[in-house]
PDB file of C-alpha atoms in Angstrom:
ATOM      1  CA  UNK L 781       0.144   0.091   0.065  1.00  0.00           C
ATOM      2  CA  UNK L 782       1.317   3.167  -1.004  1.00  0.00           C
ATOM      3  CA  UNK L 783       2.039   5.780   1.247  1.00  0.00           C
ATOM      4  CA  UNK L 784      -0.424   8.126   0.098  1.00  0.00           C
ATOM      5  CA  UNK L 785      -3.544   5.336   0.364  1.00  0.00           C
ATOM      6  CA  UNK L 786      -2.450   4.870   3.530  1.00  0.00           C
ATOM      7  CA  UNK L 787      -2.693   8.486   5.173  1.00  0.00           C
ATOM      8  CA  UNK L 788      -6.423   8.641   3.235  1.00  0.00           C
ATOM      9  CA  UNK L 789      -7.303   5.131   5.154  1.00  0.00           C
ATOM     10  CA  UNK L 790      -6.071   6.902   8.498  1.00  0.00           C
ATOM     11  CA  UNK L 791      -8.276  10.008   7.578  1.00  0.00           C
ATOM     12  CA  UNK L 792     -11.276   7.951   6.696  1.00  0.00           C
ATOM     13  CA  UNK L 793     -10.862   6.071   9.732  1.00  0.00           C
ATOM     14  CA  UNK L 794     -10.164   9.382  12.079  1.00  0.00           C
ATOM     15  CA  UNK L 795     -13.400  10.663  10.374  1.00  0.00           C
ATOM     16  CA  UNK L 796     -15.522   7.984  10.932  1.00  0.00           C
ATOM     17  CA  UNK L 797     -14.967   7.729  14.240  1.00  0.00           C
ATOM     18  CA  UNK L 798     -15.561  11.795  14.909  1.00  0.00           C
ATOM     19  CA  UNK L 799     -18.670  11.470  13.000  1.00  0.00           C
ATOM     20  CA  UNK L 800     -20.194   8.402  14.563  1.00  0.00           C
ATOM     21  CA  UNK L 801     -21.042   9.845  17.895  1.00  0.00           C
ATOM     22  CA  UNK L 802     -22.835  12.737  16.301  1.00  0.00           C
ATOM     23  CA  UNK L 803     -24.944  10.164  14.083  1.00  0.00           C
ATOM     24  CA  UNK L 804     -25.781   8.356  17.267  1.00  0.00           C
ATOM     25  CA  UNK L 805     -26.823  11.469  18.329  1.00  0.00           C
ATOM     26  CA  UNK L 806     -29.218  12.315  15.118  1.00  0.00           C
ATOM     27  CA  UNK L 807     -30.568   9.123  14.988  1.00  0.00           C
ATOM     28  CA  UNK L 808     -31.920   9.074  18.819  1.00  0.00           C
ATOM     29  CA  UNK L 809     -33.067  12.607  17.910  1.00  0.00           C
ATOM     30  CA  UNK L 810     -34.898  12.168  15.029  1.00  0.00           C
ATOM     31  CA  UNK L 811     -36.237   8.597  16.919  1.00  0.00           C
ATOM     32  CA  UNK L 812     -37.349  10.792  20.096  1.00  0.00           C
ATOM     33  CA  UNK L 813     -39.039  13.073  17.022  1.00  0.00           C
ATOM     34  CA  UNK L 814     -41.021  10.317  15.439  1.00  0.00           C
ATOM     35  CA  UNK L 815     -42.719   9.686  18.248  1.00  0.00           C
ATOM     36  CA  UNK L 816     -44.124  12.683  18.106  1.00  0.00           C
ATOM     37  CA  UNK L 817     -46.685  11.990  15.617  1.00  0.00           C
ATOM     38  CA  UNK L 818     -48.182   9.176  17.244  1.00  0.00           C
ATOM     39  CA  UNK L 819     -51.255  10.340  19.339  1.00  0.00           C
ATOM     40  CA  UNK L 820     -51.561  10.223  23.045  1.00  0.00           C
ATOM     41  CA  UNK L 821     -54.713   7.538  23.442  1.00  0.00           C
ATOM     42  CA  UNK L 822     -56.537   7.466  26.764  1.00  0.00           C
ATOM     43  CA  UNK L 823     -57.795   3.846  27.735  1.00  0.00           C
ATOM     44  CA  UNK L 824     -61.689   2.640  27.523  1.00  0.00           C
ATOM     45  CA  UNK L 825     -60.995   1.312  30.866  1.00  0.00           C
ATOM     46  CA  UNK L 826     -58.783   2.995  33.719  1.00  0.00           C
ATOM     47  CA  UNK L 827     -56.722   0.057  34.851  1.00  0.00           C
ATOM     48  CA  UNK L 828     -57.666  -1.775  38.029  1.00  0.00           C
ATOM     49  CA  UNK L 829     -55.158  -1.560  40.571  1.00  0.00           C
ATOM     50  CA  UNK L 830     -56.209  -4.354  42.538  1.00  0.00           C
ATOM     51  CA  UNK L 831     -56.960  -6.709  39.345  1.00  0.00           C
ATOM     52  CA  UNK L 832     -53.740  -6.198  38.387  1.00  0.00           C
ATOM     53  CA  UNK L 833     -52.249  -7.198  42.020  1.00  0.00           C
ATOM     54  CA  UNK L 834     -54.399 -10.220  41.918  1.00  0.00           C
ATOM     55  CA  UNK L 835     -53.017 -11.339  38.270  1.00  0.00           C
ATOM     56  CA  UNK L 836     -49.065 -10.475  39.517  1.00  0.00           C
ATOM     57  CA  UNK L 837     -50.158 -12.926  42.538  1.00  0.00           C
ATOM     58  CA  UNK L 838     -51.338 -15.955  40.423  1.00  0.00           C
ATOM     59  CA  UNK L 839     -48.817 -15.329  38.058  1.00  0.00           C
ATOM     60  CA  UNK L 840     -46.434 -15.490  40.974  1.00  0.00           C
ATOM     61  CA  UNK L 841     -47.995 -19.287  42.164  1.00  0.00           C
ATOM     62  CA  UNK L 842     -47.515 -20.496  38.352  1.00  0.00           C
ATOM     63  CA  UNK L 843     -44.985 -23.349  37.597  1.00  0.00           C
ATOM     64  CA  UNK L 844     -42.973 -22.900  34.202  1.00  0.00           C
ATOM     65  CA  UNK L 845     -45.118 -25.429  32.631  1.00  0.00           C
ATOM     66  CA  UNK L 846     -48.077 -23.632  33.583  1.00  0.00           C
ATOM     67  CA  UNK L 847     -47.133 -20.165  32.102  1.00  0.00           C
ATOM     68  CA  UNK L 848     -45.666 -21.813  28.888  1.00  0.00           C
ATOM     69  CA  UNK L 849     -49.190 -23.952  28.484  1.00  0.00           C
ATOM     70  CA  UNK L 850     -51.181 -20.863  29.092  1.00  0.00           C
ATOM     71  CA  UNK L 851     -49.316 -19.011  26.551  1.00  0.00           C
ATOM     72  CA  UNK L 852     -50.084 -21.743  24.105  1.00  0.00           C
ATOM     73  CA  UNK L 853     -52.830 -21.464  21.496  1.00  0.00           C
ATOM     74  CA  UNK L 854     -53.905 -24.404  19.171  1.00  0.00           C
ATOM     75  CA  UNK L 855     -56.102 -25.148  16.507  1.00  0.00           C
ATOM     76  CA  UNK L 856     -59.098 -27.066  17.896  1.00  0.00           C
ATOM     77  CA  UNK L 857     -58.455 -29.978  14.911  1.00  0.00           C
ATOM     78  CA  UNK L 858     -55.150 -30.394  17.289  1.00  0.00           C
ATOM     79  CA  UNK L 859     -55.858 -30.456  21.022  1.00  0.00           C
ATOM     80  CA  UNK L 860     -58.206 -32.445  22.777  1.00  0.00           C
ATOM     81  CA  UNK L 861     -60.249 -31.266  26.320  1.00  0.00           C
ATOM     82  CA  UNK L 862     -57.707 -33.806  27.583  1.00  0.00           C
ATOM     83  CA  UNK L 863     -54.268 -32.585  26.830  1.00  0.00           C
ATOM     84  CA  UNK L 864     -56.323 -29.164  27.726  1.00  0.00           C
ATOM     85  CA  UNK L 865     -56.150 -30.421  31.170  1.00  0.00           C
ATOM     86  CA  UNK L 866     -52.422 -31.832  30.516  1.00  0.00           C
ATOM     87  CA  UNK L 867     -50.786 -29.148  29.198  1.00  0.00           C
ATOM     88  CA  UNK L 868     -52.546 -26.511  31.165  1.00  0.00           C
ATOM     89  CA  UNK L 869     -54.088 -24.687  27.610  1.00  0.00           C
ATOM     90  CA  UNK L 870     -55.109 -21.100  28.074  1.00  0.00           C
ATOM     91  CA  UNK L 871     -56.709 -20.473  24.798  1.00  0.00           C
ATOM     92  CA  UNK L 872     -57.829 -22.325  21.692  1.00  0.00           C
ATOM     93  CA  UNK L 873     -58.457 -21.488  18.229  1.00  0.00           C
ATOM     94  CA  UNK L 874     -60.152 -22.004  15.204  1.00  0.00           C
ATOM     95  CA  UNK L 875     -59.650 -20.566  11.434  1.00  0.00           C
ATOM     96  CA  UNK L 876     -61.520 -21.384   8.507  1.00  0.00           C
ATOM     97  CA  UNK L 877     -61.087 -25.172   7.534  1.00  0.00           C
ATOM     98  CA  UNK L 878     -61.960 -25.911  11.541  1.00  0.00           C
ATOM     99  CA  UNK L 879     -64.928 -27.328  13.297  1.00  0.00           C
ATOM    100  CA  UNK L 880     -66.217 -29.590  15.974  1.00  0.00           C
ATOM    101  CA  UNK L 881     -64.650 -33.561  15.096  1.00  0.00           C
ATOM    102  CA  UNK L 882     -64.266 -31.906  11.756  1.00  0.00           C
ATOM    103  CA  UNK L 883     -67.851 -31.510  10.446  1.00  0.00           C
ATOM    104  CA  UNK L 884     -67.938 -28.437   8.939  1.00  0.00           C
ATOM    105  CA  UNK L 885     -72.436 -28.437   9.359  1.00  0.00           C
ATOM    106  CA  UNK L 886     -71.748 -28.893  13.015  1.00  0.00           C
ATOM    107  CA  UNK L 887     -74.807 -27.577  14.769  1.00  0.00           C
ATOM    108  CA  UNK L 888     -75.127 -24.842  16.988  1.00  0.00           C
ATOM    109  CA  UNK L 889     -75.142 -26.886  19.769  1.00  0.00           C
ATOM    110  CA  UNK L 890     -72.243 -29.309  19.226  1.00  0.00           C
ATOM    111  CA  UNK L 891     -69.960 -26.246  19.006  1.00  0.00           C
ATOM    112  CA  UNK L 892     -71.332 -25.207  22.354  1.00  0.00           C
ATOM    113  CA  UNK L 893     -70.846 -28.469  23.788  1.00  0.00           C
ATOM    114  CA  UNK L 894     -67.076 -28.198  22.773  1.00  0.00           C
ATOM    115  CA  UNK L 895     -66.753 -25.189  24.109  1.00  0.00           C
ATOM    116  CA  UNK L 896     -67.935 -26.727  27.579  1.00  0.00           C
ATOM    117  CA  UNK L 897     -65.354 -29.559  27.333  1.00  0.00           C
ATOM    118  CA  UNK L 898     -62.742 -26.853  26.735  1.00  0.00           C
ATOM    119  CA  UNK L 899     -63.626 -24.805  29.386  1.00  0.00           C
ATOM    120  CA  UNK L 900     -64.083 -27.235  31.815  1.00  0.00           C
ATOM    121  CA  UNK L 901     -60.694 -29.002  30.866  1.00  0.00           C
ATOM    122  CA  UNK L 902     -58.924 -26.052  32.010  1.00  0.00           C
ATOM    123  CA  UNK L 903     -60.857 -25.597  35.241  1.00  0.00           C
ATOM    124  CA  UNK L 904     -60.057 -29.514  35.887  1.00  0.00           C
ATOM    125  CA  UNK L 905     -55.915 -29.054  36.106  1.00  0.00           C
ATOM    126  CA  UNK L 906     -53.656 -28.791  39.116  1.00  0.00           C
ATOM    127  CA  UNK L 907     -52.814 -25.279  39.404  1.00  0.00           C
ATOM    128  CA  UNK L 908     -53.502 -23.336  42.472  1.00  0.00           C
ATOM    129  CA  UNK L 909     -55.942 -21.324  40.564  1.00  0.00           C
ATOM    130  CA  UNK L 910     -58.079 -21.914  38.244  1.00  0.00           C
ATOM    131  CA  UNK L 911     -57.795 -20.316  34.905  1.00  0.00           C
ATOM    132  CA  UNK L 912     -60.919 -20.591  32.421  1.00  0.00           C
ATOM    133  CA  UNK L 913     -59.451 -21.085  29.163  1.00  0.00           C
ATOM    134  CA  UNK L 914     -60.492 -18.327  25.951  1.00  0.00           C
ATOM    135  CA  UNK L 915     -61.374 -19.842  22.556  1.00  0.00           C
ATOM    136  CA  UNK L 916     -60.636 -17.290  19.629  1.00  0.00           C
ATOM    137  CA  UNK L 917     -62.914 -17.567  16.162  1.00  0.00           C
ATOM    138  CA  UNK L 918     -62.454 -15.777  12.660  1.00  0.00           C
ATOM    139  CA  UNK L 919     -65.355 -14.621  12.461  1.00  0.00           C
ATOM    140  CA  UNK L 920     -64.631 -11.763  10.227  1.00  0.00           C
ATOM    141  CA  UNK L 921     -67.935 -11.003   8.726  1.00  0.00           C
ATOM    142  CA  UNK L 922     -70.573 -12.685  10.496  1.00  0.00           C
ATOM    143  CA  UNK L 923     -69.694 -16.091  12.512  1.00  0.00           C
ATOM    144  CA  UNK L 924     -68.960 -17.696   9.021  1.00  0.00           C
ATOM    145  CA  UNK L 925     -67.223 -21.141   9.750  1.00  0.00           C
ATOM    146  CA  UNK L 926     -70.421 -22.046  11.348  1.00  0.00           C
ATOM    147  CA  UNK L 927     -73.095 -23.636   8.946  1.00  0.00           C
ATOM    148  CA  UNK L 928     -76.379 -21.479   8.760  1.00  0.00           C
ATOM    149  CA  UNK L 929     -75.057 -18.437  10.258  1.00  0.00           C
ATOM    150  CA  UNK L 930     -75.488 -14.911   8.973  1.00  0.00           C
ATOM    151  CA  UNK L 931     -72.798 -14.128   6.718  1.00  0.00           C
ATOM    152  CA  UNK L 932     -72.801 -10.744   6.120  1.00  0.00           C
ATOM    153  CA  UNK L 933     -70.941  -8.707   2.901  1.00  0.00           C
ATOM    154  CA  UNK L 934     -66.860  -9.046   3.478  1.00  0.00           C
ATOM    155  CA  UNK L 935     -65.175  -5.700   4.413  1.00  0.00           C
ATOM    156  CA  UNK L 936     -64.566  -4.429   0.751  1.00  0.00           C
ATOM    157  CA  UNK L 937     -68.293  -4.361   0.284  1.00  0.00           C
ATOM    158  CA  UNK L 938     -68.979  -2.959   3.993  1.00  0.00           C
ATOM    159  CA  UNK L 939     -66.968  -0.085   3.241  1.00  0.00           C
ATOM    160  CA  UNK L 940     -67.821   0.948   0.012  1.00  0.00           C
ATOM    161  CA  UNK L 941     -71.420   0.816   2.085  1.00  0.00           C
ATOM    162  CA  UNK L 942     -70.659   4.219   3.910  1.00  0.00           C
ATOM    163  CA  UNK L 943     -72.256   3.579   6.817  1.00  0.00           C
ATOM    164  CA  UNK L 944     -70.564   3.021  10.125  1.00  0.00           C
ATOM    165  CA  UNK L 945     -73.634   2.583  12.272  1.00  0.00           C
ATOM    166  CA  UNK L 946     -74.563  -0.201   9.559  1.00  0.00           C
ATOM    167  CA  UNK L 947     -71.368  -2.059  10.809  1.00  0.00           C
ATOM    168  CA  UNK L 948     -71.700  -1.500  13.958  1.00  0.00           C
ATOM    169  CA  UNK L 949     -75.087  -3.394  14.374  1.00  0.00           C
ATOM    170  CA  UNK L 950     -73.124  -5.937  12.186  1.00  0.00           C
ATOM    171  CA  UNK L 951     -70.868  -6.470  14.865  1.00  0.00           C
ATOM    172  CA  UNK L 952     -73.584  -6.397  17.558  1.00  0.00           C
ATOM    173  CA  UNK L 953     -75.356  -9.183  15.552  1.00  0.00           C
ATOM    174  CA  UNK L 954     -72.172 -11.243  14.817  1.00  0.00           C
ATOM    175  CA  UNK L 955     -71.274 -11.383  18.865  1.00  0.00           C
ATOM    176  CA  UNK L 956     -74.365 -12.554  19.330  1.00  0.00           C
ATOM    177  CA  UNK L 957     -74.308 -15.186  17.010  1.00  0.00           C
ATOM    178  CA  UNK L 958     -70.650 -16.215  18.541  1.00  0.00           C
ATOM    179  CA  UNK L 959     -71.931 -16.345  21.905  1.00  0.00           C
ATOM    180  CA  UNK L 960     -74.378 -18.926  20.909  1.00  0.00           C
ATOM    181  CA  UNK L 961     -71.549 -21.574  20.166  1.00  0.00           C
ATOM    182  CA  UNK L 962     -69.832 -20.763  23.596  1.00  0.00           C
ATOM    183  CA  UNK L 963     -66.825 -19.085  21.994  1.00  0.00           C
ATOM    184  CA  UNK L 964     -66.197 -15.500  23.742  1.00  0.00           C
ATOM    185  CA  UNK L 965     -63.399 -13.668  21.509  1.00  0.00           C
ATOM    186  CA  UNK L 966     -63.739 -13.334  17.316  1.00  0.00           C
ATOM    187  CA  UNK L 967     -60.107 -12.266  15.222  1.00  0.00           C
ATOM    188  CA  UNK L 968     -61.546  -9.366  13.983  1.00  0.00           C
ATOM    189  CA  UNK L 969     -61.656  -6.368  12.849  1.00  0.00           C
ATOM    190  CA  UNK L 970     -59.225  -6.527   9.669  1.00  0.00           C
ATOM    191  CA  UNK L 971     -57.568  -3.290   9.770  1.00  0.00           C
ATOM    192  CA  UNK L 972     -55.681  -3.770   6.587  1.00  0.00           C
ATOM    193  CA  UNK L 973     -55.825  -1.088   4.487  1.00  0.00           C
ATOM    194  CA  UNK L 974     -55.930  -2.132   0.949  1.00  0.00           C
ATOM    195  CA  UNK L 975     -53.632   0.152  -1.861  1.00  0.00           C
ATOM    196  CA  UNK L 976     -53.193  -2.564  -4.101  1.00  0.00           C
ATOM    197  CA  UNK L 977     -56.505  -4.749  -5.893  1.00  0.00           C
ATOM    198  CA  UNK L 978     -53.462  -7.359  -6.757  1.00  0.00           C
ATOM    199  CA  UNK L 979     -53.281  -7.855  -3.088  1.00  0.00           C
ATOM    200  CA  UNK L 980     -55.049 -11.464  -2.406  1.00  0.00           C
ATOM    201  CA  UNK L 981     -56.839  -9.850   0.419  1.00  0.00           C
ATOM    202  CA  UNK L 982     -57.831  -6.994  -1.097  1.00  0.00           C
ATOM    203  CA  UNK L 983     -61.596  -7.773   0.625  1.00  0.00           C
ATOM    204  CA  UNK L 984     -60.615  -7.626   3.937  1.00  0.00           C
ATOM    205  CA  UNK L 985     -60.067  -3.953   3.496  1.00  0.00           C
ATOM    206  CA  UNK L 986     -62.615  -1.552   4.241  1.00  0.00           C
ATOM    207  CA  UNK L 987     -60.637   0.921   2.424  1.00  0.00           C
ATOM    208  CA  UNK L 988     -57.368   2.273   0.560  1.00  0.00           C
ATOM    209  CA  UNK L 989     -58.251   5.559   2.867  1.00  0.00           C
ATOM    210  CA  UNK L 990     -57.001   5.136   6.469  1.00  0.00           C
ATOM    211  CA  UNK L 991     -59.104   6.917   8.027  1.00  0.00           C
ATOM    212  CA  UNK L 992     -62.240   5.269   6.949  1.00  0.00           C
ATOM    213  CA  UNK L 993     -60.420   1.565   7.982  1.00  0.00           C
ATOM    214  CA  UNK L 994     -60.166   3.470  11.372  1.00  0.00           C
ATOM    215  CA  UNK L 995     -63.641   4.612  11.802  1.00  0.00           C
ATOM    216  CA  UNK L 996     -64.937   1.202  10.666  1.00  0.00           C
ATOM    217  CA  UNK L 997     -62.794  -0.769  12.638  1.00  0.00           C
ATOM    218  CA  UNK L 998     -63.985   1.138  15.603  1.00  0.00           C
ATOM    219  CA  UNK L 999     -67.685   0.685  14.929  1.00  0.00           C
ATOM    220  CA  UNK L1000     -67.239  -3.085  14.708  1.00  0.00           C
ATOM    221  CA  UNK L1001     -65.489  -3.049  17.640  1.00  0.00           C
ATOM    222  CA  UNK L1002     -68.321  -1.157  19.278  1.00  0.00           C
ATOM    223  CA  UNK L1003     -70.726  -3.933  17.966  1.00  0.00           C
ATOM    224  CA  UNK L1004     -68.574  -7.381  18.899  1.00  0.00           C
ATOM    225  CA  UNK L1005     -67.767  -5.961  22.469  1.00  0.00           C
ATOM    226  CA  UNK L1006     -70.448  -4.353  23.981  1.00  0.00           C
ATOM    227  CA  UNK L1007     -69.906  -3.451  27.218  1.00  0.00           C
ATOM    228  CA  UNK L1008     -67.901  -6.897  27.692  1.00  0.00           C
ATOM    229  CA  UNK L1009     -70.397  -7.583  30.296  1.00  0.00           C
ATOM    230  CA  UNK L1010     -73.790  -9.097  28.335  1.00  0.00           C
ATOM    231  CA  UNK L1011     -74.150 -12.400  27.678  1.00  0.00           C
ATOM    232  CA  UNK L1012     -74.145 -11.046  24.016  1.00  0.00           C
ATOM    233  CA  UNK L1013     -70.893  -9.229  24.194  1.00  0.00           C
ATOM    234  CA  UNK L1014     -67.287 -10.607  22.938  1.00  0.00           C
ATOM    235  CA  UNK L1015     -63.749  -9.737  23.117  1.00  0.00           C
ATOM    236  CA  UNK L1016     -62.019  -8.396  19.860  1.00  0.00           C
ATOM    237  CA  UNK L1017     -58.914  -7.927  18.296  1.00  0.00           C
ATOM    238  CA  UNK L1018     -57.447  -5.497  15.849  1.00  0.00           C
ATOM    239  CA  UNK L1019     -55.392  -7.455  13.222  1.00  0.00           C
ATOM    240  CA  UNK L1020     -53.912  -8.100  10.146  1.00  0.00           C
ATOM    241  CA  UNK L1021     -51.550  -4.657  10.348  1.00  0.00           C
TER     242      UNK L1021
END
């Protein structure tokens, strides 16, 4: 290596060392500034200090196996009620193509009976504090996995209706049908912002306008959840970002 190249390399290394701290500061400043773009949200429900303390006590009493089981969510096709008890399973799910006993024409009573079996199995463990199981389902435009349930237009159609009140009422009707099968949790609304019609799931997007997606997603959550105290209320999940 020539002397000239050696000096040039040395200068570049020194310049890099000198600029690195400045670059790091700039990156941190930019990151801090970007956080101001996000709105400050107030939770609809204030934290319950007594409940949080109770949760902490329950978690502290659990074994590692119990904690892992509570965080595990098998598909109903691959987990029996007996295994729910054995492995301390905290939740199960069914998406498209999963029904009780793999019978797509299973009745509402058969769905509810399987839900009861999972519930009883979760309470039959040797945990110090029994934790009920929660079942989640893909009820994205009605309780669409259940034979005979009402199917509503998918999000692309509901968005075209420009009627948030209609979407809320659809959420309310969906929640009642989900609860009739013994399920209390739905994987909806889908809040995708479809900008390219070549995407294979464009139909799951209310709109290419984020403001409309936010408005309609909020309406569906209101309809699904109610006040979370009634027999016709379910837990909603905003998904598919």
